Amino acid sequence: MIVCGHVGAFNGLIWHTEMAHIFREAEYGLFLISRFWLGRTMNPVLRKLMINDAMAQGMAEHCAVEYRNLAEILPALYKAYK
């Protein structure tokens, strides 16, 4: 299964990231692969202003926290609902 989406700022006025979460069946549940394309859908001027190392670092930190939280709750949900 693949889940794709767009990430925006300012209540969706500026879309800055495309993402895909790829779920593969594994022996004990699902294996998650995530891919992000920062600034791909933006015009070049906004991309240069908004997409920088700090934004990429912030995205990486957000993902680490999100995936850690998911790792705590998803195994039980998978076991219950498969």
Coordinates of C-alpha atoms in Angstrom, one line a residue:
M1 CA 0.0 0.0 0.0
I2 CA 1.2 3.5 -0.8
V3 CA -0.2 6.7 0.8
C4 CA 0.8 10.0 -0.8
G5 CA 0.2 13.5 0.3
H6 CA 1.1 17.2 0.1
V7 CA 2.4 19.3 3.0
G8 CA 1.7 23.0 3.1
A9 CA 2.1 26.0 5.2
F10 CA -0.1 29.0 6.1
N11 CA -3.3 26.9 6.1
G12 CA -2.5 25.4 2.7
L13 CA -1.7 28.6 0.9
I14 CA 1.8 27.3 0.1
W15 CA 2.3 23.7 -0.7
H16 CA 6.0 22.9 -0.1
T17 CA 6.5 19.1 0.1
E18 CA 5.2 16.0 -1.6
M19 CA 5.5 12.7 0.3
A20 CA 4.9 9.0 -0.1
H21 CA 4.6 6.4 2.7
I22 CA 5.2 2.9 1.3
F23 CA 4.0 0.0 3.4
R24 CA 5.4 -3.5 2.7
E25 CA 4.3 -6.7 4.4
A26 CA 6.9 -8.1 6.7
E27 CA 7.1 -11.3 8.8
Y28 CA 5.8 -9.6 12.0
G29 CA 3.7 -6.7 10.5
L30 CA 4.5 -3.9 8.1
F31 CA 7.7 -2.2 7.1
L32 CA 7.4 1.5 6.4
I33 CA 9.5 3.4 3.8
S34 CA 8.9 7.2 3.6
R35 CA 10.1 9.6 0.9
F36 CA 9.8 13.4 0.8
W37 CA 10.4 15.9 -2.0
L38 CA 10.9 19.3 -0.5
G39 CA 10.0 22.3 -2.6
R40 CA 9.2 20.2 -5.7
T41 CA 5.8 21.9 -6.3
M42 CA 6.9 25.5 -5.5
N43 CA 7.9 28.3 -7.8
P44 CA 11.7 28.8 -7.8
V45 CA 11.7 32.1 -5.8
L46 CA 9.6 30.6 -2.9
R47 CA 11.7 27.4 -3.0
K48 CA 14.9 29.4 -2.6
L49 CA 13.4 31.4 0.3
M50 CA 11.7 28.5 2.2
I51 CA 13.6 25.3 1.5
N52 CA 16.9 25.3 3.4
D53 CA 18.9 23.2 5.8
A54 CA 16.9 24.3 8.8
M55 CA 13.6 23.2 7.2
A56 CA 15.1 19.9 6.2
Q57 CA 16.4 19.4 9.8
G58 CA 13.0 20.3 11.2
M59 CA 11.3 17.8 8.9
A60 CA 13.8 15.1 10.0
E61 CA 13.2 15.8 13.7
H62 CA 9.4 15.8 13.2
C63 CA 9.6 12.5 11.4
A64 CA 11.8 10.9 14.1
V65 CA 9.3 11.9 16.8
E66 CA 6.3 10.9 14.8
Y67 CA 7.8 7.5 13.9
R68 CA 8.8 6.8 17.5
N69 CA 5.3 7.5 18.6
L70 CA 3.9 5.3 15.9
A71 CA 6.3 2.5 16.9
E72 CA 4.7 2.5 20.3
I73 CA 1.1 2.2 19.2
L74 CA 1.0 0.5 15.8
P75 CA 2.1 -3.0 16.8
A76 CA -0.9 -3.4 19.1
L77 CA -3.2 -2.0 16.5
Y78 CA -1.8 -4.3 13.8
K79 CA -2.2 -7.3 16.1
A80 CA -5.8 -6.3 16.9
Y81 CA -7.0 -5.5 13.4
K82 CA -4.4 -6.8 10.9

